[in-house]
XYZ file of N, CA and C in Angstrom:
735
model
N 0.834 -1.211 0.000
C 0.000 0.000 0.000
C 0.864 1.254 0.000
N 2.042 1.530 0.898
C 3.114 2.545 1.029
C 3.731 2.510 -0.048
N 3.799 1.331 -1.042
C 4.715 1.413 -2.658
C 3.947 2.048 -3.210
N 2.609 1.739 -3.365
C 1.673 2.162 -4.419
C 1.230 3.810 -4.104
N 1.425 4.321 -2.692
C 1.328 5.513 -2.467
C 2.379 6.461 -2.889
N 3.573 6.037 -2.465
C 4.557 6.543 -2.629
C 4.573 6.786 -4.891
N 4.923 5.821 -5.501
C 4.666 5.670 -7.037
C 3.542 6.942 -7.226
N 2.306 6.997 -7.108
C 1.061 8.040 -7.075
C 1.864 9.530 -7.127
N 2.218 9.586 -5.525
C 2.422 11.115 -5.425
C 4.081 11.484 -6.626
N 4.785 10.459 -6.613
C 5.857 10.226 -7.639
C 5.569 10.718 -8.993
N 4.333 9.860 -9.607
C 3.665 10.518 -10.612
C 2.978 11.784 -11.045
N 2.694 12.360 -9.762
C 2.097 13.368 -9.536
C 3.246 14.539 -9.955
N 4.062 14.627 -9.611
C 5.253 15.418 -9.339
C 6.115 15.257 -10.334
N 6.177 14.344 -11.502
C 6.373 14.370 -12.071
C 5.560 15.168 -13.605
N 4.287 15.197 -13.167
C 3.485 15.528 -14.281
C 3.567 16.822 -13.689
N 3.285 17.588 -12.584
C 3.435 19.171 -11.983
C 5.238 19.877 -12.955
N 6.349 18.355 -12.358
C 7.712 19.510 -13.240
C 7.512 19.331 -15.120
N 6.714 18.896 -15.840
C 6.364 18.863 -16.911
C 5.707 19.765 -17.383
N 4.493 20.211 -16.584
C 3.764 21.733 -16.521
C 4.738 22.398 -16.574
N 5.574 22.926 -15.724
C 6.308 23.843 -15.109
C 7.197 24.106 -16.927
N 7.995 23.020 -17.304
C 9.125 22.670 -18.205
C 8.442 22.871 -19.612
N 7.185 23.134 -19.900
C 6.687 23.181 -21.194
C 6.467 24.952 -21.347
N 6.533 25.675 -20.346
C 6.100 27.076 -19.694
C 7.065 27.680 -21.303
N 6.537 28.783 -21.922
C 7.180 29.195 -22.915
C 7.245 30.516 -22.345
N 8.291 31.573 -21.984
C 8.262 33.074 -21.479
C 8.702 33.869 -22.731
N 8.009 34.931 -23.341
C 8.256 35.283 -24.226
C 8.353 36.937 -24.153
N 8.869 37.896 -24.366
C 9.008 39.026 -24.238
C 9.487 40.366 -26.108
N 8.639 41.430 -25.723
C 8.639 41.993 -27.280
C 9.272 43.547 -26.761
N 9.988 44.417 -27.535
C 9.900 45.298 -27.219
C 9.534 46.343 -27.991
N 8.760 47.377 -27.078
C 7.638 48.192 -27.570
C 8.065 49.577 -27.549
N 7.997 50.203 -28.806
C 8.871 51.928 -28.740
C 7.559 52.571 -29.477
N 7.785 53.630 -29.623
C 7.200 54.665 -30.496
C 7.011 54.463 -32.088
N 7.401 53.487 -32.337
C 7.445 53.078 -33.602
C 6.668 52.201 -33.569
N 6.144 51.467 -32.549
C 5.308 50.349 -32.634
C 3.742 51.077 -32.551
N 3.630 52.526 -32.052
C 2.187 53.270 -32.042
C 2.441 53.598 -31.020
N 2.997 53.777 -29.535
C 3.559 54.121 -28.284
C 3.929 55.310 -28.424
N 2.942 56.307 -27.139
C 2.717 57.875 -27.840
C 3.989 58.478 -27.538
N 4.965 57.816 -26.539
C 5.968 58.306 -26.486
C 7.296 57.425 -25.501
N 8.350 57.305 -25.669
C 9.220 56.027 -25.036
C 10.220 56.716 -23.772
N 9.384 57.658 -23.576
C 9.539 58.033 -21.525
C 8.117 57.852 -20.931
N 8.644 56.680 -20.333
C 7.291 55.766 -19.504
C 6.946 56.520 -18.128
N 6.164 56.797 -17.819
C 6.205 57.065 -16.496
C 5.432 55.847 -15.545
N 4.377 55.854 -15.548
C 3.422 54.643 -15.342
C 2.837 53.523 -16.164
N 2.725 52.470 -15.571
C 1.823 51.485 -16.379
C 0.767 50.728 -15.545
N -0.384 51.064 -15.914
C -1.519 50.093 -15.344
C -2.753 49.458 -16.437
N -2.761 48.320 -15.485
C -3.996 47.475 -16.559
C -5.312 47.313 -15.887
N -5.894 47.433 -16.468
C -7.636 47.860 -16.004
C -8.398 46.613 -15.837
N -9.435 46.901 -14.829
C -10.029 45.753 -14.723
C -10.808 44.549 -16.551
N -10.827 45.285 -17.171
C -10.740 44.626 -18.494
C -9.521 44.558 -19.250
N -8.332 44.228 -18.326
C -7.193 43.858 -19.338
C -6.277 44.817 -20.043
N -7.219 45.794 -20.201
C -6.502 46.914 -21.437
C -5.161 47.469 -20.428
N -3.957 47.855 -20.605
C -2.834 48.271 -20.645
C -2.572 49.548 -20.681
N -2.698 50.504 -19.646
C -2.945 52.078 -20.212
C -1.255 52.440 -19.628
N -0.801 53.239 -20.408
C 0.884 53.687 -20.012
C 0.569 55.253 -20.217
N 1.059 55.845 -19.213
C 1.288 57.396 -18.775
C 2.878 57.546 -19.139
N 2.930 58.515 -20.733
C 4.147 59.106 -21.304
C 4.435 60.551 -21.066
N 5.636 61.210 -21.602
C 5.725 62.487 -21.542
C 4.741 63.096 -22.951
N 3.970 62.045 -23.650
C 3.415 62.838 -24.398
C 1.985 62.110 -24.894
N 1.426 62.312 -23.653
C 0.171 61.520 -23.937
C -0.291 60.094 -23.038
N -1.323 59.636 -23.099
C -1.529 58.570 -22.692
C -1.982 57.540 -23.361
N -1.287 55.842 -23.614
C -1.784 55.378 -24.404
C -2.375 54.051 -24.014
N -3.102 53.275 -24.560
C -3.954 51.876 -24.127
C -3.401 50.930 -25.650
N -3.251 50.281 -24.723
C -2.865 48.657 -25.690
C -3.313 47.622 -25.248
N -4.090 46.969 -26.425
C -5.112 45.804 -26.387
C -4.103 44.399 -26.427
N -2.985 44.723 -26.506
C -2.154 43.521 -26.951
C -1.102 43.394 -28.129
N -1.821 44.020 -29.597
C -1.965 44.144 -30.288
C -1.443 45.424 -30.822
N -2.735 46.485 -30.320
C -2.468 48.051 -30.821
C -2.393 49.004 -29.968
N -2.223 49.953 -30.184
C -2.092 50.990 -29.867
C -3.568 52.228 -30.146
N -3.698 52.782 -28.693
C -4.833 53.785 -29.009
C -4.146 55.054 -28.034
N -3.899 56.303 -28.406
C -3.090 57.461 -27.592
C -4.164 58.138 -27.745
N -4.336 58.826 -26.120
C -5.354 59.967 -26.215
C -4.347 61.217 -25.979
N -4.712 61.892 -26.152
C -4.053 63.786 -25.875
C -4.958 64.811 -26.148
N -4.329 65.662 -25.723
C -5.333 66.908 -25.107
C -5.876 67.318 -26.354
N -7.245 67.875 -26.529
C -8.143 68.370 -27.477
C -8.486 69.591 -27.133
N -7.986 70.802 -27.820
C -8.696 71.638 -27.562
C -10.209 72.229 -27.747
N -10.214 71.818 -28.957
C -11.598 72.013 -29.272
C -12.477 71.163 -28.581
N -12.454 69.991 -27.449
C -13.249 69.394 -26.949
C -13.376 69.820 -25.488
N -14.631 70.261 -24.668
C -14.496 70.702 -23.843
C -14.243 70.051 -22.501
N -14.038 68.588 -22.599
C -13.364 67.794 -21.555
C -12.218 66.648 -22.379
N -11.172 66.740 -22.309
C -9.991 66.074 -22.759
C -8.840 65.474 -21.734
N -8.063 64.899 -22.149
C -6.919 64.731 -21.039
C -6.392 66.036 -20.747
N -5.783 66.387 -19.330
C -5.470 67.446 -18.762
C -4.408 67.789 -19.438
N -3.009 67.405 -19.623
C -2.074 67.175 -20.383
C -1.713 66.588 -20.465
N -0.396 66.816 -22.009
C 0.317 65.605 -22.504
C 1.267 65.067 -21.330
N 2.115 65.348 -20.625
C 2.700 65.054 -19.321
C 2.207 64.390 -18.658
N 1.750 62.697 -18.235
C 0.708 62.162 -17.847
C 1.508 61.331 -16.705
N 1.245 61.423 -15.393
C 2.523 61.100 -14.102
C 1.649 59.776 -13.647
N 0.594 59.620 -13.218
C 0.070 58.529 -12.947
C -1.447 57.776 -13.151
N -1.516 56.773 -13.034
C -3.248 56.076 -13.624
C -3.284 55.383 -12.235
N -5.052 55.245 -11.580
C -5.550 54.274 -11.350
C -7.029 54.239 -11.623
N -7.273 53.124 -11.457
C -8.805 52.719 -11.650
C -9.623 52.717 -10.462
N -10.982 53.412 -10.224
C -11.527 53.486 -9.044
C -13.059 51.927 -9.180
N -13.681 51.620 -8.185
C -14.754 50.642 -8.316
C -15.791 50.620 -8.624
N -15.867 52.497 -9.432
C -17.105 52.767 -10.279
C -16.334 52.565 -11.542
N -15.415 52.037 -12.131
C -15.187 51.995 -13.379
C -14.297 53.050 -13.888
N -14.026 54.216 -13.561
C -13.591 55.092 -13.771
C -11.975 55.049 -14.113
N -10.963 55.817 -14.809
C -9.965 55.763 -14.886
C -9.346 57.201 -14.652
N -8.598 57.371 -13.341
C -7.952 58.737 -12.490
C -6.470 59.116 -13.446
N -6.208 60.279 -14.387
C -5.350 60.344 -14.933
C -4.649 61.808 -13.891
N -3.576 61.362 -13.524
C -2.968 62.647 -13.013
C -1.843 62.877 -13.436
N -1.863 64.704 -14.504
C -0.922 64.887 -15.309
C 0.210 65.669 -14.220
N 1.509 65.909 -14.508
C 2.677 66.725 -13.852
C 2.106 68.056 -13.403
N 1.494 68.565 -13.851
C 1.129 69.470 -13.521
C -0.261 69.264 -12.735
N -0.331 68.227 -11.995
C -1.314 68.156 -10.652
C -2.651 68.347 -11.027
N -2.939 67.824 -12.260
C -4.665 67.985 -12.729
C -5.408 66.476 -12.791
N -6.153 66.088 -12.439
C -6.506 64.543 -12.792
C -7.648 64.411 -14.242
N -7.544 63.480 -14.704
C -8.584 63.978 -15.898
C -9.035 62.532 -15.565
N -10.608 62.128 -15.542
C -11.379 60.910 -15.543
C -11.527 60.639 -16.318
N -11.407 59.343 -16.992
C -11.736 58.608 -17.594
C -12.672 57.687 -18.071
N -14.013 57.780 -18.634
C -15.294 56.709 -18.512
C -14.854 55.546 -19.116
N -14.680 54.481 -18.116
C -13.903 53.215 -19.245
C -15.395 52.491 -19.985
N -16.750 52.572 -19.801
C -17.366 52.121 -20.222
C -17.789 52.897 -21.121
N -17.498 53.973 -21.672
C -18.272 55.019 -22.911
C -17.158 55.300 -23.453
N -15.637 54.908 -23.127
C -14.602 55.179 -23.725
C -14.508 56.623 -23.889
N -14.758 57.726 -22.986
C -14.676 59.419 -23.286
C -14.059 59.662 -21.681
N -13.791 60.911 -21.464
C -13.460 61.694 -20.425
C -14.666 62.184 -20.078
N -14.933 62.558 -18.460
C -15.872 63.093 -18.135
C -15.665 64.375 -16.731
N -16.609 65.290 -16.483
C -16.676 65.677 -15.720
C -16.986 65.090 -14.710
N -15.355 64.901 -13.508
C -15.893 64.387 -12.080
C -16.797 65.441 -11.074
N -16.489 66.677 -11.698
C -16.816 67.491 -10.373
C -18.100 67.547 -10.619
N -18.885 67.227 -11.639
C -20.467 68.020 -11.462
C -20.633 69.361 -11.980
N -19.835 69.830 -11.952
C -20.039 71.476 -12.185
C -18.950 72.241 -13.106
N -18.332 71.635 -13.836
C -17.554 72.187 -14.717
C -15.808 72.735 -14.329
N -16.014 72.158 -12.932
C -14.430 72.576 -12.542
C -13.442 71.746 -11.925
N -13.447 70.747 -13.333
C -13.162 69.298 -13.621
C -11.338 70.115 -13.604
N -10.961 70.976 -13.927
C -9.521 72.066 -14.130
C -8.788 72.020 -13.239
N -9.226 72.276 -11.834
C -8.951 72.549 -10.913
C -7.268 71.694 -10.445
N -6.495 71.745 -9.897
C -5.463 71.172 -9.302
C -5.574 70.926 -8.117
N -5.387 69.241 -8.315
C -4.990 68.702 -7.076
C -4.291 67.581 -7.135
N -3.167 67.245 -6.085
C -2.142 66.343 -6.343
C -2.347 64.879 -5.740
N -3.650 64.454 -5.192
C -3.654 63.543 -4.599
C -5.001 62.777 -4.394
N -4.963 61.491 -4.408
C -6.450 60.898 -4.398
C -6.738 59.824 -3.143
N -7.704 59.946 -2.652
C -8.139 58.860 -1.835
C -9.578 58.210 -2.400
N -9.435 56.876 -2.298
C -11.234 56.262 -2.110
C -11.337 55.678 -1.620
N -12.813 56.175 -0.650
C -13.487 55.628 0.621
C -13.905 54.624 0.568
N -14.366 53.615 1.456
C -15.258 52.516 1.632
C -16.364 52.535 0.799
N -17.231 53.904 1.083
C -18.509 54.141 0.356
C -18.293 54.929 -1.185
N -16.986 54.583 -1.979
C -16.624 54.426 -3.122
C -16.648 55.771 -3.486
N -17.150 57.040 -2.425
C -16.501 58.145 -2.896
C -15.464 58.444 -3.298
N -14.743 59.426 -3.717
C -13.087 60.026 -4.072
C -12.776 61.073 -3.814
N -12.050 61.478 -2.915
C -11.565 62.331 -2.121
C -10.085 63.161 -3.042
N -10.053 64.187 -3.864
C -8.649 65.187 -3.784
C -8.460 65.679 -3.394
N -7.492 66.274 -2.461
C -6.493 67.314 -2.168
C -5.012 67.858 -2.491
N -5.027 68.998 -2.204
C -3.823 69.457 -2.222
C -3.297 70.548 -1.188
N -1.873 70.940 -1.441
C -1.574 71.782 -0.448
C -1.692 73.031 -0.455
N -2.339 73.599 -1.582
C -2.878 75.180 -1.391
C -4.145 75.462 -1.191
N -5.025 74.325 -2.099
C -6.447 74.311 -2.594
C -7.560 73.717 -1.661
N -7.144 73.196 -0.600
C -7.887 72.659 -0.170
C -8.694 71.141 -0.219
N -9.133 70.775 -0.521
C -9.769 69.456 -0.845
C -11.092 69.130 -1.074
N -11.669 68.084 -2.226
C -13.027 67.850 -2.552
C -13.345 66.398 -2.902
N -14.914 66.134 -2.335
C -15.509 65.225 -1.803
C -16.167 64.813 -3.295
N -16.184 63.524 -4.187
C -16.560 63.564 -5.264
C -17.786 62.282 -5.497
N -18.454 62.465 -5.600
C -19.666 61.278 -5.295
C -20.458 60.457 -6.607
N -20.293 59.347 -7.046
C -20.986 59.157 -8.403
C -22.161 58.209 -7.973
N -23.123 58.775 -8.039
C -24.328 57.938 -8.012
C -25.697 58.469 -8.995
N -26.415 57.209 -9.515
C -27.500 57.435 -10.205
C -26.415 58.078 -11.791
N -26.020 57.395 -11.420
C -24.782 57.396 -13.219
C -24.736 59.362 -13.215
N -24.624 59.909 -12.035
C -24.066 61.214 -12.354
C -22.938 61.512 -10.867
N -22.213 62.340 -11.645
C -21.280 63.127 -10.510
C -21.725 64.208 -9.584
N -21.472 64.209 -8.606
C -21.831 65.900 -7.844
C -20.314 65.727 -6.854
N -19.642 66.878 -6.254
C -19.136 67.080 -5.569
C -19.221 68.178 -4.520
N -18.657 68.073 -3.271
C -18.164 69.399 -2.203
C -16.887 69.550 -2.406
N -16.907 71.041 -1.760
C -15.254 71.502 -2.143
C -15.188 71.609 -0.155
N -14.285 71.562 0.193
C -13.838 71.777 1.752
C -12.547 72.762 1.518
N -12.744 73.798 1.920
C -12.397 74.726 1.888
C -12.188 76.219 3.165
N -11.242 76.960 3.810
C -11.516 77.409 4.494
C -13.019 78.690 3.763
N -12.866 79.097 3.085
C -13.921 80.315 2.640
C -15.240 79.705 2.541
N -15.576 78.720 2.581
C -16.675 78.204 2.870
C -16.819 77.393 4.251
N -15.644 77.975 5.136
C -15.987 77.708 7.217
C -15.871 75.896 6.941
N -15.555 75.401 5.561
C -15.438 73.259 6.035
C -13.963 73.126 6.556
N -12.868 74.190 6.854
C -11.571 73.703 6.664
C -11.204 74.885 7.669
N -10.223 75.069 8.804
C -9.620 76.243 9.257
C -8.255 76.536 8.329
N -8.029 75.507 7.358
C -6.822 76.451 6.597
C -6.835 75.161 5.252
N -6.541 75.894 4.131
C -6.703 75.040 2.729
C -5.400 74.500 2.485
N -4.306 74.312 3.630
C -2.929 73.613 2.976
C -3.485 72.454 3.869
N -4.123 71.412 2.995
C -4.031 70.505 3.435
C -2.582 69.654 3.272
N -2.272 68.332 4.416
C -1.342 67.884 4.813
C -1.330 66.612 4.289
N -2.536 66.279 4.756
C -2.935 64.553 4.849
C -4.267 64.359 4.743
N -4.982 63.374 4.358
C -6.424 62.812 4.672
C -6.682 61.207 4.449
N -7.195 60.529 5.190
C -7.678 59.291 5.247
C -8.635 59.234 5.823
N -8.718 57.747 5.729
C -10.391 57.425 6.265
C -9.917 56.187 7.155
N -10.673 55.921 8.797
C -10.278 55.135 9.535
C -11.106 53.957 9.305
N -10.946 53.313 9.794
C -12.282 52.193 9.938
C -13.299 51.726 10.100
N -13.899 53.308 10.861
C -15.142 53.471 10.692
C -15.873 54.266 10.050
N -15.333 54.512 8.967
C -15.723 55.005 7.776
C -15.548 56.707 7.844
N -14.976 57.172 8.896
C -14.807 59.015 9.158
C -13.912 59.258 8.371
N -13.740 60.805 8.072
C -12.469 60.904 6.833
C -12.052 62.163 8.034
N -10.657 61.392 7.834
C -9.797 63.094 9.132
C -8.717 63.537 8.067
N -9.085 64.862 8.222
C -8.269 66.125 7.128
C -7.234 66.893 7.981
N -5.866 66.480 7.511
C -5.427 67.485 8.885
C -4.483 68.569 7.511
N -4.557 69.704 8.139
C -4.373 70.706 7.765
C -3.334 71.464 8.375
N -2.521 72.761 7.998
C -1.452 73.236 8.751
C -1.951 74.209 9.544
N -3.367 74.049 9.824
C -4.116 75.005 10.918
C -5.299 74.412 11.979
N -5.358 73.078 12.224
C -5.674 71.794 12.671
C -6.219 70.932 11.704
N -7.477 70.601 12.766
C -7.844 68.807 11.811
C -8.935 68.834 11.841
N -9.557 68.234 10.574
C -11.239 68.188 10.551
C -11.890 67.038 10.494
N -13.042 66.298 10.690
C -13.541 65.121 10.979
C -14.778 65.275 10.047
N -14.497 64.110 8.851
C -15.923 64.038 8.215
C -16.525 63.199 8.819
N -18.039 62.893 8.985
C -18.915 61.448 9.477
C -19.822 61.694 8.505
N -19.736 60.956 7.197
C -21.248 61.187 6.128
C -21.026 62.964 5.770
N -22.108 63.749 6.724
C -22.203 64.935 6.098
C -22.170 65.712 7.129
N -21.820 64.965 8.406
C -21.113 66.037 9.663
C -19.546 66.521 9.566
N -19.625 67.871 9.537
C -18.166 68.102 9.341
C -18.068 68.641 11.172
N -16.716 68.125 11.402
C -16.676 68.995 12.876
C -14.880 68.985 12.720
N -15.011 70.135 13.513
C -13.395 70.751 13.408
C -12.893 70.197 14.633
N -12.274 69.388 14.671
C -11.546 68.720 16.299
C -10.412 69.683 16.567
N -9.834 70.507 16.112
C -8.304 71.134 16.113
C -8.551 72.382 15.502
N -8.588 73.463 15.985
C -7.897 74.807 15.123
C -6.800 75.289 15.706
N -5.559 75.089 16.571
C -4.644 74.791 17.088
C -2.969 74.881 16.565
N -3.204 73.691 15.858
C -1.681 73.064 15.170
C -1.918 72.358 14.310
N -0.410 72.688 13.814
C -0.005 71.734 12.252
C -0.141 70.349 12.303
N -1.329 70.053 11.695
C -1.623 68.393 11.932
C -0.673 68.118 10.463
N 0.677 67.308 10.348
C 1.369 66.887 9.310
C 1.022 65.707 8.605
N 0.411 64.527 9.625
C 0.394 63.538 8.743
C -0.591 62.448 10.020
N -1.486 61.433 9.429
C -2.228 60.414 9.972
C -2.018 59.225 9.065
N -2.441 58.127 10.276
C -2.552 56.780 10.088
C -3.537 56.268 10.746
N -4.262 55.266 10.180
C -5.297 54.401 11.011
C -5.229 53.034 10.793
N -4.836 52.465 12.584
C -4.661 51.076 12.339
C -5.872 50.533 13.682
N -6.055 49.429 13.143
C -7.645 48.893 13.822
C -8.643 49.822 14.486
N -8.941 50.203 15.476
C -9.846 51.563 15.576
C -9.745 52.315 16.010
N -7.910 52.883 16.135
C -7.741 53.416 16.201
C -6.751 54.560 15.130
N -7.086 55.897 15.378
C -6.408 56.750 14.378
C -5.101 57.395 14.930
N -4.001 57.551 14.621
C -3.280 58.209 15.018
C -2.216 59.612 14.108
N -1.793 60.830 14.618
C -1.411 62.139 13.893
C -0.429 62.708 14.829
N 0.457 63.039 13.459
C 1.547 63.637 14.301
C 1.345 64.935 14.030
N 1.682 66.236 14.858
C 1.385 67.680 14.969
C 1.984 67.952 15.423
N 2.256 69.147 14.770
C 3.544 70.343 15.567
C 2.936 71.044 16.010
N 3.051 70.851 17.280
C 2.678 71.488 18.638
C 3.046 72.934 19.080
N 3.900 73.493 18.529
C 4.664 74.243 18.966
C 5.592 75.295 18.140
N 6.422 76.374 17.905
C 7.057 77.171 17.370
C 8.636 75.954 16.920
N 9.028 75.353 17.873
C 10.168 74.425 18.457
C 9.717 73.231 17.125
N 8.984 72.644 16.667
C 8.980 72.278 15.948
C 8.994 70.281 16.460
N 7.642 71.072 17.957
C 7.755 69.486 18.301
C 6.796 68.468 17.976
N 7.054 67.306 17.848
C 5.728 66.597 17.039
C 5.595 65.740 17.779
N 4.641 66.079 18.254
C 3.922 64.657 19.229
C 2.420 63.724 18.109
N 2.718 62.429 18.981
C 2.257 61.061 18.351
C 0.377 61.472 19.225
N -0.549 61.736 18.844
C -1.552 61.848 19.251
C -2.576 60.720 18.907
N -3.511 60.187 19.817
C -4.564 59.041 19.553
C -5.631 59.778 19.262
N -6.771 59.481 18.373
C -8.092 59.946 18.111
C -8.758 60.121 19.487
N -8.855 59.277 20.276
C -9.469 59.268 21.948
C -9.149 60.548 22.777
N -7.572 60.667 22.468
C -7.063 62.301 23.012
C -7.654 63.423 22.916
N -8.321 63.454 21.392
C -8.490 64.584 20.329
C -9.699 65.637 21.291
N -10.418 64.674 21.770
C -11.305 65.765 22.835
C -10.812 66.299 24.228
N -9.935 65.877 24.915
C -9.186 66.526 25.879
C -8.405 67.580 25.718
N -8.168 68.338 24.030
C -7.179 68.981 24.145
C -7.918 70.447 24.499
């Protein structure tokens, strides 16, 4: 019985290094001559359908395998890629494709209508910002460090957004620092003039104080470091703290 077991898994392992040994690895290389809008790569990502999108210094292009398709800026069209300078791609879980050019603009992408679209709702899709988050509840969050930051929402197949901003009292100062979202779904904005707490559509200012620089959230709890002080001291603060101060 131990011969005939032993022989089995023998066979077995033999047919697994045969798989392995038939494996063909094959590799092509791909320039500007092949339809590649340009051969300074910056990024490469592939979309939940496969397609291959590469962020160049001159354009952005998608490859099926096969070909080549480069989009670039249109003037005459009133939503296009932001610019040819294209620094990074990702894909969000509404389908969408986040293009953010060097110059800190993101341009969306409809991967199911194959066009660009207005994320903001309101035409000020332009705007600069260097950074993206998405929430649990599949919102998308930008900020930056002059502008402040905005809340971007796609439902019922349309966009609307908020801007958080000090001139509209959502922000005590628009250089934002940092923003995430903890685990229970709150989004904390810390800013170089404190920190703000989204819940849904409660905004509350926990901090107008100090330079909140940077957060992390690990299990349920959140934690931010802030300069406390002229001295340039940064203490490690817990979310639990945040009301004692």
């Amino acid at each position: 019985m131990k011969n005939r077991i032993f022989f089995l898994l023998l066979f077995f392992v033999c047919l697994e290094w045969n798989a392995y040994a038939v494996i063909d690895i094959q590799s092509i290389h791909i320039t500007s001559s092949d339809g590649l809008a340009n051969n300074t790569i910056r990024d490469i990502f592939q979309d939940k359908k496969g397609f291959i999108w590469i962020s160049t210094t001159n354009g952005l292009s998608r490859y099926d395998g096969h070909s080549f398709i480069t989009l670039l800026p249109e003037k005459d069209s009133p939503i296009s890629l932001a610019d040819y300078h294209v620094k990074k791609i990702d894909e969000d879980k509404n389908g969408f494709l986040w293009v953010l050019s060097t110059s800190n603009v993101f341009s969306c992408y409809d991967l199911r209508h194959n066009c660009f679209v207005d994320f903001t709702g309101c035409g000020e899709h332009d705007q600069a910002y260097a950074y993206r988050v998405e929430t649990a509840n599949d919102d998308n969050w930008l900020w930056d460090g002059q502008k402040g930051c905005r809340k971007i929402s796609f439902e019922n197949e349309h966009f609307s957004s908020v801007t958080f901003q000090c001139e509209n009292g959502k922000l005590p100062s628009n250089k934002v620092n940092s923003l995430i979202e903890d685990s229970r779904g709150n989004v904390w904005i810390c800013t170089q003039e404190g920190l703000v707490k989204v819940t849904r559509n409660k905004i509350e200012v926990i901090s107008d104080m100090h330079n909140f620089r940077a957060a992390f959230s690990y299990e349920n709890a959140c934690f931010f470091l802030a300069k406390m002080s002229s001295k340039m001291k940064v203490n490690v603060i817990l979310s639990d703290s945040l009301n004692k101060m």
